[in-house]
Amino acid sequence: MEAGRTVSGAAALAEGDWLGARAAFEVVLAEGDEPEAHLGLGRALWWLQDIDGALFQVEQAYAGFRSRGDRPHAAAAAIWLSREYAAAQGNEPASSGWEARAEGLLREEGRSVEQGWLALCRAERATAPEKIATEARAALDIARELDDADLEAEALARVGYAEVAAGDVVSGTSKLDEAMAAATGGEVARLETIGDVTCTAIAAFELAADWQRIERWGRVIETWVRRHNSAQVIGCCNACCAELFLSSGQWEMAEGLLTEGLDALRASDQRARCVHPAAKLAELRLLQGRIEEAEQLLAGYEELPEAAHAFASLHLTRDETSVAAAVIHRRLNRSGGDSVLAAPFLALLVDVQLADGDTDGAASSTERLAGIGERSALPRVQAAAAFAAGKVAEARAEEDASERLAAAVAAFSEQGMTLDAALARMRLARSLERMQPEVAVADARAALAEFERLGAPRHADAAAAFLRGLGSSGRTGPKGLDLLTRREREVLVLLGLGLTNAAIGERLFISTKTAGHHVSSILGKLHLKNRSEAAGYALRFGDENPNPR
């Protein structure tokens, strides 16, 4: 009977029936201490977001397998624990300890699938692309030799990620495509594999700024979810997908994804499994000029690798250039050389060095960035290098500074990177101020319009001040109203009527929570303190309608 219930529990796991699996395994354990049931219950609890319960059950499974003398299954449980302590809790000592236990158990075993999963575990804990690739390729060799589809798909994805990070984008994306096909095509046995492969692939495609690939595989994933009625299986973080909208200027979409992801993370009291949404949301808040909110979001996340860029940007915004440089250099030292992973930090380092008047240092950082762009052939990195070169040339008063900046505007525009294009255009306007003031005004107005469309008031204010200095004006209507989206303008009007978030939600057929997000965004964009100020603003300017979206 116990064996039958164990089988039924395993079948429920395969079908995504987590409650049914939990019930089946709990019945088995009520009748006897079976490590297979502990392991199955741990997996069910993991899917039900009870991470502490899952860790405990798998630890019980490990102990049971050890006492039985079943070293391979004990090693498999130890590997699961190592991966989960790292991913769910960021507990490196525990993760390292369980990895070592698995390694010891497998030391005298022959070539096995468990050794492949151990190599993959090491790849996941590595930071340098070369180390990731070495361990993941070892796992891939074992997977193919022993015909394990799940291990093969995850190892393929990890090798692909490492190759993209190292600059071999063509080979890397080919492996990622293959891994995604295997994961979504019915080959793999574990639902967790589909989520892991998807998350790794999206992170790699983001590095390559391959938004089209993210979109196209996204359609495949959506079809898979509908067919299997299993939305939970996609474990990729909202922060990964939000990057697509951040770069393309769809900040409202990005903000919604990031806020939703952060709320869900806080509600579950878990650690982010890839990029923490607080780090990405903090970067968005900095772009929006909401400095205090960015600082609050980053509080407590000083050691998160993905928060390093936001911290450095925050310090640069406050003219704390030495601190910003220290944060960047620490991150560059961890990234394993001048890989694609280093590119955004080198681009930011150029700004820090120029702010310090260190043009030689900025030129050196630009050369490193250009080298990454040349080796990787990534247009995103090449555009960033072109912009950095233009800024250095401008700082040195070189004759071709305007040409370099114009090239950067074109490169960013071709990639759909709207904010970066506007920043480069504004820099171009400043470089043309003395020799071609009329052209400078035209470029500054175009940049201002884009800043206001995006909702970047700090940059918009700087552009407007520059235009006023040239005796021109780029704004019409009340300051800040252009920053609001069409939906936010609708919410603002309802605030003017004194409606609560719940009432606004009912009127606009959106949730109360979404209405609250819109209200917060309105307050931030218009630099208002509370709902009362927003209501007063709406009554004064609500009939104005400058280019609603």
Coordinates of C-alpha atoms in Angstrom, one line a residue:
M1 CA 0.0 0.0 0.0
E2 CA 2.8 2.4 0.9
A3 CA 4.5 1.8 -2.4
G4 CA 1.2 2.4 -4.2
R5 CA 0.7 5.8 -2.5
T6 CA 4.4 6.7 -3.2
V7 CA 3.7 6.0 -6.9
S8 CA 0.5 8.0 -6.8
G9 CA 2.3 10.9 -5.1
A10 CA 5.0 10.8 -7.8
A11 CA 2.3 10.8 -10.5
A12 CA 0.6 13.8 -8.8
L13 CA 4.0 15.7 -8.8
A14 CA 4.4 15.0 -12.5
E15 CA 1.0 16.4 -13.2
G16 CA 1.5 19.5 -11.1
D17 CA -1.1 18.4 -8.5
W18 CA 0.9 19.6 -5.5
L19 CA -1.8 19.2 -2.9
G20 CA -2.6 15.7 -4.1
A21 CA 1.1 14.8 -4.0
R22 CA 1.5 16.3 -0.5
A23 CA -1.5 14.3 0.8
A24 CA -0.2 11.0 -0.8
F25 CA 3.2 11.3 0.7
E26 CA 1.9 12.4 4.1
V27 CA -0.1 9.2 4.3
V28 CA 3.0 7.1 3.5
L29 CA 5.0 8.9 6.2
A30 CA 2.2 8.4 8.7
E31 CA 2.6 4.7 8.3
G32 CA 6.5 4.5 8.1
D33 CA 9.7 6.5 7.6
E34 CA 10.4 6.3 3.9
P35 CA 13.1 8.5 2.4
E36 CA 11.4 8.5 -1.0
A37 CA 8.2 9.9 0.6
H38 CA 10.2 12.5 2.4
L39 CA 11.8 13.5 -0.9
G40 CA 8.5 13.6 -2.7
L41 CA 6.9 15.6 0.1
G42 CA 9.8 18.0 0.0
R43 CA 9.2 18.6 -3.7
A44 CA 5.5 19.1 -3.2
L45 CA 6.1 21.6 -0.4
W46 CA 8.6 23.4 -2.6
W47 CA 5.9 24.0 -5.2
L48 CA 3.5 25.1 -2.5
Q49 CA 6.0 27.8 -1.4
D50 CA 6.8 26.2 1.9
I51 CA 10.6 26.4 1.5
D52 CA 11.5 25.7 5.1
G53 CA 9.3 22.6 5.1
A54 CA 10.8 21.4 1.8
L55 CA 14.3 21.8 3.1
F56 CA 13.5 19.8 6.3
Q57 CA 11.8 17.0 4.3
V58 CA 14.7 16.6 1.9
E59 CA 17.2 16.6 4.8
Q60 CA 15.1 13.8 6.3
A61 CA 15.3 12.0 2.9
Y62 CA 19.1 12.5 2.9
A63 CA 19.4 10.9 6.3
G64 CA 17.2 8.0 5.3
F65 CA 19.1 7.3 2.2
R66 CA 22.4 7.4 4.1
S67 CA 21.2 5.0 6.8
R68 CA 20.1 2.7 4.0
G69 CA 23.5 2.9 2.4
D70 CA 22.1 4.3 -0.8
R71 CA 24.9 6.8 -1.6
P72 CA 23.7 7.9 -5.1
H73 CA 20.2 8.9 -3.8
A74 CA 21.7 10.5 -0.7
A75 CA 24.0 12.5 -3.0
A76 CA 21.1 13.6 -5.1
A77 CA 19.3 14.9 -2.0
A78 CA 22.5 16.7 -0.9
I79 CA 22.8 18.3 -4.4
W80 CA 19.1 19.5 -4.2
L81 CA 19.8 21.0 -0.8
S82 CA 22.9 22.7 -2.0
R83 CA 21.1 24.3 -4.9
E84 CA 18.1 25.3 -2.8
Y85 CA 20.1 26.8 0.1
A86 CA 21.8 29.0 -2.5
A87 CA 18.8 29.9 -4.6
A88 CA 16.1 30.3 -1.9
Q89 CA 18.1 31.6 1.0
G90 CA 21.4 32.8 -0.3
N91 CA 23.0 30.7 2.4
E92 CA 26.4 30.1 0.9
P93 CA 27.9 28.2 3.9
A94 CA 25.0 25.7 3.9
S95 CA 25.1 25.4 0.1
S96 CA 28.8 24.8 0.1
G97 CA 28.5 22.2 2.9
W98 CA 25.8 20.2 1.1
E99 CA 27.8 20.3 -2.1
A100 CA 30.8 18.9 -0.2
R101 CA 28.7 16.1 1.2
A102 CA 27.5 15.1 -2.2
E103 CA 31.1 15.3 -3.5
G104 CA 32.2 12.9 -0.8
L105 CA 29.4 10.5 -1.4
L106 CA 30.2 10.3 -5.1
R107 CA 34.0 10.2 -4.8
E108 CA 34.2 6.4 -5.1
E109 CA 31.1 5.9 -7.3
G110 CA 31.4 5.3 -11.0
R111 CA 30.3 7.8 -13.6
S112 CA 26.7 8.7 -12.8
V113 CA 23.9 11.2 -13.4
E114 CA 24.4 12.5 -9.9
Q115 CA 27.9 13.5 -10.8
G116 CA 26.4 15.5 -13.7
W117 CA 24.0 17.3 -11.3
L118 CA 26.9 18.0 -9.0
A119 CA 28.9 19.6 -11.8
L120 CA 25.8 21.7 -12.7
C121 CA 25.5 22.7 -9.1
R122 CA 29.1 24.0 -9.2
A123 CA 28.3 25.8 -12.4
E124 CA 25.3 27.6 -10.8
R125 CA 27.4 28.7 -7.9
A126 CA 30.2 30.1 -10.1
T127 CA 30.4 33.7 -11.2
A128 CA 33.1 33.7 -13.9
P129 CA 31.8 32.7 -17.4
E130 CA 34.8 30.4 -17.9
K131 CA 34.1 28.5 -14.7
I132 CA 30.4 28.2 -15.5
A133 CA 31.1 26.8 -18.9
T134 CA 33.7 24.3 -17.7
E135 CA 31.4 22.8 -15.1
A136 CA 28.3 22.9 -17.3
R137 CA 30.1 21.2 -20.2
A138 CA 31.1 18.4 -17.8
A139 CA 27.5 18.0 -16.8
L140 CA 26.4 18.0 -20.4
D141 CA 28.9 15.3 -21.4
I142 CA 27.5 13.1 -18.6
A143 CA 23.9 13.8 -19.5
R144 CA 24.5 12.8 -23.1
E145 CA 26.5 9.7 -22.2
L146 CA 23.8 8.5 -19.8
D147 CA 20.8 9.8 -21.8
D148 CA 19.3 12.1 -19.0
A149 CA 17.1 14.6 -20.7
D150 CA 16.6 16.9 -17.7
L151 CA 20.2 17.2 -17.0
E152 CA 21.0 17.7 -20.6
A153 CA 18.5 20.6 -21.0
E154 CA 19.7 22.4 -17.8
A155 CA 23.4 21.9 -18.7
L156 CA 22.8 23.1 -22.3
A157 CA 21.1 26.2 -21.0
R158 CA 23.9 26.9 -18.5
V159 CA 26.6 26.4 -21.2
G160 CA 24.7 28.8 -23.5
Y161 CA 24.5 31.4 -20.8
A162 CA 28.2 31.2 -20.1
E163 CA 29.0 31.5 -23.8
V164 CA 26.8 34.6 -24.2
A165 CA 28.4 36.1 -21.1
A166 CA 31.8 35.4 -22.5
G167 CA 30.9 37.1 -25.8
D168 CA 30.3 34.0 -28.0
V169 CA 26.7 35.0 -28.6
V170 CA 25.9 33.0 -31.8
S171 CA 27.0 29.7 -30.2
G172 CA 25.4 30.5 -26.9
T173 CA 22.0 31.4 -28.2
S174 CA 22.1 28.3 -30.4
K175 CA 22.5 26.1 -27.2
L176 CA 19.8 28.1 -25.4
D177 CA 17.4 27.6 -28.3
E178 CA 18.1 23.9 -28.2
A179 CA 17.6 23.8 -24.4
M180 CA 14.3 25.6 -24.6
A181 CA 13.1 23.2 -27.3
A182 CA 14.0 20.2 -25.2
A183 CA 12.3 21.7 -22.1
T184 CA 9.1 22.7 -23.8
G185 CA 8.9 19.8 -26.3
G186 CA 8.0 17.0 -23.9
E187 CA 11.4 15.5 -23.4
V188 CA 12.0 16.3 -19.8
A189 CA 10.5 14.5 -16.8
R190 CA 10.6 17.2 -14.1
L191 CA 8.5 20.3 -14.2
E192 CA 11.2 22.2 -12.3
T193 CA 13.5 21.7 -15.3
I194 CA 11.2 23.8 -17.5
G195 CA 11.3 26.7 -15.1
D196 CA 15.1 26.5 -14.6
V197 CA 15.8 26.4 -18.3
T198 CA 13.4 29.2 -19.1
C199 CA 14.9 31.5 -16.3
T200 CA 18.5 30.8 -17.5
A201 CA 17.6 31.4 -21.1
I202 CA 15.8 34.7 -20.4
A203 CA 18.7 36.0 -18.4
A204 CA 21.1 35.1 -21.2
F205 CA 18.9 36.7 -23.9
E206 CA 18.7 39.8 -21.7
L207 CA 22.5 40.0 -21.6
A208 CA 22.5 39.9 -25.4
A209 CA 19.6 42.4 -25.6
D210 CA 17.9 39.9 -27.8
W211 CA 14.4 41.1 -27.0
Q212 CA 12.9 39.4 -30.1
R213 CA 14.1 36.0 -28.9
I214 CA 12.5 36.7 -25.4
E215 CA 9.3 37.6 -27.1
R216 CA 9.2 34.6 -29.4
W217 CA 10.1 32.0 -26.8
G218 CA 7.6 33.8 -24.5
R219 CA 4.9 32.8 -26.9
V220 CA 6.0 29.2 -26.9
I221 CA 6.0 29.2 -23.1
E222 CA 2.5 30.8 -22.9
T223 CA 1.2 28.0 -25.2
W224 CA 2.9 25.4 -23.0
V225 CA 1.3 26.9 -19.9
R226 CA -2.2 27.0 -21.5
R227 CA -1.8 23.4 -22.8
H228 CA -0.7 22.0 -19.4
N229 CA -2.6 24.4 -17.2
S230 CA 0.5 24.9 -15.1
A231 CA 1.4 28.6 -14.8
Q232 CA 3.4 27.9 -11.6
V233 CA 6.0 26.0 -13.5
I234 CA 7.6 29.1 -15.0
G235 CA 9.9 30.1 -12.2
C236 CA 11.6 33.0 -14.0
C237 CA 11.6 36.2 -12.1
N238 CA 9.5 39.2 -13.1
A239 CA 12.7 41.2 -13.0
C240 CA 14.1 39.4 -16.0
C241 CA 11.1 40.1 -18.2
A242 CA 10.9 43.7 -16.9
E243 CA 14.3 44.5 -18.5
L244 CA 12.7 44.2 -21.9
F245 CA 10.3 47.0 -21.0
L246 CA 12.9 49.1 -19.2
S247 CA 15.2 49.2 -22.2
S248 CA 12.4 49.9 -24.8
G249 CA 11.0 52.7 -22.7
Q250 CA 7.8 51.0 -21.6
W251 CA 8.4 51.9 -18.0
E252 CA 4.8 51.5 -16.9
M253 CA 4.9 47.8 -17.9
A254 CA 8.2 47.3 -16.2
E255 CA 7.1 49.0 -13.1
G256 CA 4.0 46.8 -12.9
L257 CA 6.1 43.6 -13.3
L258 CA 8.7 44.7 -10.8
T259 CA 6.1 45.8 -8.2
E260 CA 4.2 42.6 -8.6
G261 CA 7.3 40.5 -8.2
L262 CA 8.5 42.4 -5.2
D263 CA 5.1 42.1 -3.4
A264 CA 5.0 38.4 -4.1
L265 CA 8.5 38.0 -2.8
R266 CA 7.8 39.9 0.4
A267 CA 4.6 37.9 0.9
S268 CA 6.4 34.6 0.6
D269 CA 9.3 35.7 2.8
Q270 CA 11.7 34.2 0.2
R271 CA 14.9 35.2 -1.5
A272 CA 14.8 36.1 -5.2
R273 CA 16.1 33.2 -7.2
C274 CA 17.7 35.3 -9.9
V275 CA 17.6 39.1 -10.2
H276 CA 16.0 40.7 -7.2
P277 CA 13.1 43.0 -8.3
A278 CA 14.1 45.6 -5.7
A279 CA 17.4 46.1 -7.5
K280 CA 15.7 46.7 -10.8
L281 CA 12.9 48.8 -9.3
A282 CA 15.6 50.9 -7.6
E283 CA 17.2 51.6 -11.0
L284 CA 13.9 52.6 -12.4
R285 CA 13.3 55.0 -9.5
L286 CA 16.7 56.6 -10.1
L287 CA 15.8 57.1 -13.7
Q288 CA 12.5 58.7 -12.5
G289 CA 14.4 61.0 -10.2
R290 CA 12.9 59.3 -7.1
I291 CA 16.2 59.1 -5.2
E292 CA 14.8 58.5 -1.7
E293 CA 12.6 55.7 -2.9
A294 CA 15.5 54.1 -4.6
E295 CA 17.6 54.2 -1.4
Q296 CA 14.7 52.7 0.6
L297 CA 14.4 49.9 -1.9
L298 CA 18.1 49.1 -1.8
A299 CA 18.3 49.1 2.0
G300 CA 19.6 45.7 3.3
Y301 CA 20.7 44.5 -0.2
E302 CA 24.2 45.8 -0.1
E303 CA 25.7 42.4 -0.8
L304 CA 23.4 41.4 -3.6
P305 CA 25.5 41.3 -6.9
E306 CA 22.6 42.4 -9.0
A307 CA 22.1 45.5 -6.7
A308 CA 25.7 46.7 -7.4
H309 CA 24.8 48.8 -10.4
A310 CA 21.9 50.5 -8.7
F311 CA 24.1 51.3 -5.6
A312 CA 26.9 52.7 -7.8
S313 CA 24.3 54.8 -9.8
L314 CA 22.8 56.1 -6.5
H315 CA 26.3 57.2 -5.2
L316 CA 27.1 58.8 -8.6
T317 CA 23.7 60.7 -8.5
R318 CA 24.8 62.1 -5.1
D319 CA 28.3 63.0 -6.4
E320 CA 29.9 60.3 -4.1
T321 CA 32.2 59.3 -6.9
S322 CA 34.8 57.5 -4.8
V323 CA 32.2 55.3 -3.3
A324 CA 30.6 54.6 -6.7
A325 CA 34.0 53.7 -8.1
A326 CA 34.7 51.3 -5.2
V327 CA 31.3 49.5 -5.8
I328 CA 32.0 49.2 -9.5
H329 CA 35.6 47.9 -9.1
R330 CA 34.4 45.3 -6.6
R331 CA 31.8 44.1 -9.0
L332 CA 34.2 44.0 -12.0
N333 CA 36.7 42.0 -9.9
R334 CA 33.9 39.4 -9.4
S335 CA 32.8 39.2 -13.0
G336 CA 35.7 37.2 -14.2
G337 CA 37.4 39.6 -16.6
D338 CA 36.1 41.8 -19.4
S339 CA 33.1 39.6 -20.3
V340 CA 29.6 40.9 -21.4
L341 CA 28.7 40.9 -17.6
A342 CA 31.2 43.7 -17.1
A343 CA 29.9 45.9 -19.9
P344 CA 27.2 47.9 -17.9
F345 CA 29.7 48.5 -15.1
L346 CA 32.4 49.8 -17.4
A347 CA 29.9 52.1 -19.0
L348 CA 29.0 53.5 -15.6
L349 CA 32.6 53.7 -14.6
V350 CA 33.3 56.0 -17.5
D351 CA 30.7 58.4 -16.1
V352 CA 32.2 58.2 -12.6
Q353 CA 35.7 58.9 -14.0
L354 CA 34.6 61.8 -16.1
A355 CA 32.8 63.3 -13.0
D356 CA 36.1 63.1 -11.2
G357 CA 37.9 64.7 -14.2
D358 CA 39.9 61.5 -14.9
T359 CA 39.7 61.6 -18.7
D360 CA 42.6 59.1 -19.0
G361 CA 40.9 56.6 -16.8
A362 CA 37.6 57.1 -18.7
A363 CA 39.5 56.5 -22.0
S364 CA 41.0 53.3 -20.6
S365 CA 37.5 52.1 -19.5
T366 CA 36.1 53.0 -22.9
E367 CA 38.7 50.9 -24.6
R368 CA 37.8 47.9 -22.4
L369 CA 34.2 48.4 -23.2
A370 CA 34.9 48.7 -26.9
G371 CA 36.9 45.5 -26.7
I372 CA 33.9 43.6 -25.2
G373 CA 31.7 45.1 -28.0
E374 CA 34.1 43.9 -30.7
R375 CA 34.6 40.4 -29.3
S376 CA 30.9 39.8 -28.6
A377 CA 29.5 41.7 -31.7
L378 CA 26.6 42.7 -29.5
P379 CA 25.0 46.0 -30.8
R380 CA 24.0 46.9 -27.2
V381 CA 27.5 46.9 -26.0
Q382 CA 28.9 48.5 -29.2
A383 CA 26.4 51.4 -28.7
A384 CA 27.4 51.9 -25.1
A385 CA 31.1 51.9 -26.2
A386 CA 30.3 54.5 -28.9
F387 CA 28.5 56.7 -26.3
A388 CA 31.4 56.4 -23.9
A389 CA 33.9 57.3 -26.7
G390 CA 31.8 60.4 -27.5
K391 CA 31.7 61.5 -23.8
V392 CA 35.4 61.1 -23.5
A393 CA 36.0 63.0 -26.8
E394 CA 33.7 65.8 -25.5
A395 CA 35.6 66.0 -22.2
R396 CA 38.8 66.4 -24.1
A397 CA 37.3 68.9 -26.5
E398 CA 38.2 66.8 -29.5
E399 CA 36.9 67.8 -32.9
D400 CA 35.0 64.6 -33.6
A401 CA 33.1 64.6 -30.3
S402 CA 29.8 65.5 -32.0
E403 CA 30.2 62.9 -34.7
R404 CA 30.9 60.2 -32.1
L405 CA 27.9 61.3 -30.0
A406 CA 25.6 61.3 -33.1
A407 CA 26.8 57.8 -33.9
A408 CA 25.8 56.8 -30.4
V409 CA 22.3 58.3 -30.8
A410 CA 21.9 56.3 -34.0
A411 CA 23.2 53.1 -32.5
F412 CA 20.9 53.3 -29.5
S413 CA 17.9 54.2 -31.6
E414 CA 18.5 51.2 -33.9
Q415 CA 18.3 48.9 -30.8
G416 CA 15.1 50.6 -29.5
M417 CA 17.0 51.8 -26.4
T418 CA 15.0 55.0 -26.1
L419 CA 16.4 56.4 -22.8
D420 CA 20.0 55.8 -23.8
A421 CA 19.3 57.4 -27.2
A422 CA 17.8 60.5 -25.4
L423 CA 20.7 60.8 -23.1
A424 CA 23.1 60.6 -26.0
R425 CA 21.1 63.2 -27.9
M426 CA 21.2 65.5 -24.9
R427 CA 24.9 65.1 -24.7
L428 CA 25.1 65.9 -28.4
A429 CA 23.1 69.0 -27.9
R430 CA 25.6 70.2 -25.3
S431 CA 28.5 69.5 -27.6
L432 CA 26.8 71.6 -30.3
E433 CA 25.8 74.5 -28.1
R434 CA 28.6 77.0 -29.1
M435 CA 29.1 76.1 -32.8
Q436 CA 25.6 75.1 -33.9
P437 CA 23.1 76.5 -31.3
E438 CA 20.0 76.0 -33.5
V439 CA 20.8 72.3 -34.0
A440 CA 21.6 72.1 -30.3
V441 CA 18.1 73.4 -29.5
A442 CA 16.4 70.9 -31.9
D443 CA 18.3 68.0 -30.3
A444 CA 17.6 69.2 -26.8
R445 CA 13.9 69.5 -27.5
A446 CA 13.8 66.0 -28.9
A447 CA 15.6 64.7 -25.9
L448 CA 13.3 66.6 -23.5
A449 CA 10.2 65.2 -25.2
E450 CA 11.5 61.6 -24.8
F451 CA 12.4 62.3 -21.1
E452 CA 8.9 63.5 -20.4
R453 CA 7.3 60.6 -22.3
L454 CA 9.3 58.1 -20.3
G455 CA 8.7 59.9 -16.9
A456 CA 12.4 60.8 -16.2
P457 CA 11.9 64.2 -14.5
R458 CA 15.6 64.6 -13.4
H459 CA 16.8 64.4 -17.0
A460 CA 13.8 66.4 -18.2
D461 CA 14.5 69.2 -15.8
A462 CA 18.2 69.4 -16.9
A463 CA 17.1 69.5 -20.6
A464 CA 14.6 72.2 -19.9
A465 CA 17.2 74.3 -18.1
F466 CA 19.6 73.9 -21.0
L467 CA 16.9 75.1 -23.4
R468 CA 16.2 78.1 -21.2
G469 CA 19.9 79.0 -21.2
L470 CA 19.7 79.1 -25.0
G471 CA 16.6 81.3 -24.9
S472 CA 14.3 78.5 -25.9
S473 CA 11.4 76.6 -24.2
G474 CA 10.7 73.0 -24.6
R475 CA 7.7 72.6 -22.3
T476 CA 4.0 73.5 -22.6
G477 CA 1.4 73.3 -19.9
P478 CA 1.9 72.6 -16.2
K479 CA 5.3 71.0 -15.4
G480 CA 5.1 67.3 -15.1
L481 CA 1.7 66.6 -16.6
D482 CA 3.2 65.2 -19.8
L483 CA 4.9 62.6 -17.7
L484 CA 1.7 60.8 -16.9
T485 CA 0.4 57.9 -19.0
R486 CA -3.2 57.9 -20.3
R487 CA -4.2 55.6 -17.4
E488 CA -2.5 57.7 -14.8
R489 CA -4.3 60.8 -16.1
E490 CA -7.6 58.9 -15.7
V491 CA -6.6 58.1 -12.1
L492 CA -5.6 61.7 -11.5
V493 CA -9.0 62.9 -12.5
L494 CA -10.7 60.4 -10.2
L495 CA -8.3 61.6 -7.4
G496 CA -9.7 65.0 -8.0
L497 CA -13.1 63.7 -7.3
G498 CA -11.9 62.3 -3.9
L499 CA -12.3 58.6 -4.8
T500 CA -10.5 55.9 -2.8
N501 CA -8.2 53.3 -4.5
A502 CA -11.0 50.8 -4.3
A503 CA -13.5 53.2 -5.9
I504 CA -10.9 54.1 -8.6
G505 CA -10.4 50.4 -9.3
E506 CA -14.1 49.8 -9.7
R507 CA -14.5 52.8 -12.0
L508 CA -11.6 51.8 -14.3
F509 CA -12.1 48.0 -14.0
I510 CA -8.7 47.4 -12.4
S511 CA -7.7 46.0 -9.0
T512 CA -7.4 48.1 -5.9
K513 CA -3.7 47.2 -5.8
T514 CA -3.1 48.3 -9.3
A515 CA -5.0 51.6 -8.6
G516 CA -2.7 52.1 -5.6
H517 CA 0.4 51.6 -7.9
H518 CA -0.9 54.2 -10.3
V519 CA -1.5 56.7 -7.4
S520 CA 2.1 56.1 -6.1
S521 CA 3.4 56.6 -9.6
I522 CA 1.5 59.9 -10.0
L523 CA 2.7 61.2 -6.7
G524 CA 6.3 60.4 -7.7
K525 CA 6.2 61.9 -11.2
L526 CA 4.5 65.1 -10.1
H527 CA 6.5 65.4 -6.9
L528 CA 3.4 65.5 -4.7
K529 CA 3.4 64.5 -1.1
N530 CA 0.0 62.9 -0.7
R531 CA -3.5 62.3 -2.2
S532 CA -4.7 65.7 -1.1
E533 CA -2.0 67.5 -3.1
A534 CA -2.8 65.2 -6.1
A535 CA -6.5 66.1 -5.8
G536 CA -5.7 69.8 -5.8
Y537 CA -3.4 69.4 -8.8
A538 CA -6.2 67.5 -10.6
L539 CA -8.6 70.3 -9.9
R540 CA -6.2 73.0 -11.2
F541 CA -4.8 71.1 -14.2
G542 CA -7.0 68.2 -14.9
D543 CA -8.5 69.7 -18.0
E544 CA -5.1 70.2 -19.6
N545 CA -4.3 67.4 -22.0
P546 CA -0.8 67.6 -23.4
N547 CA -0.2 64.6 -25.5
P548 CA -1.8 61.8 -23.4
R549 CA -0.8 58.3 -24.2

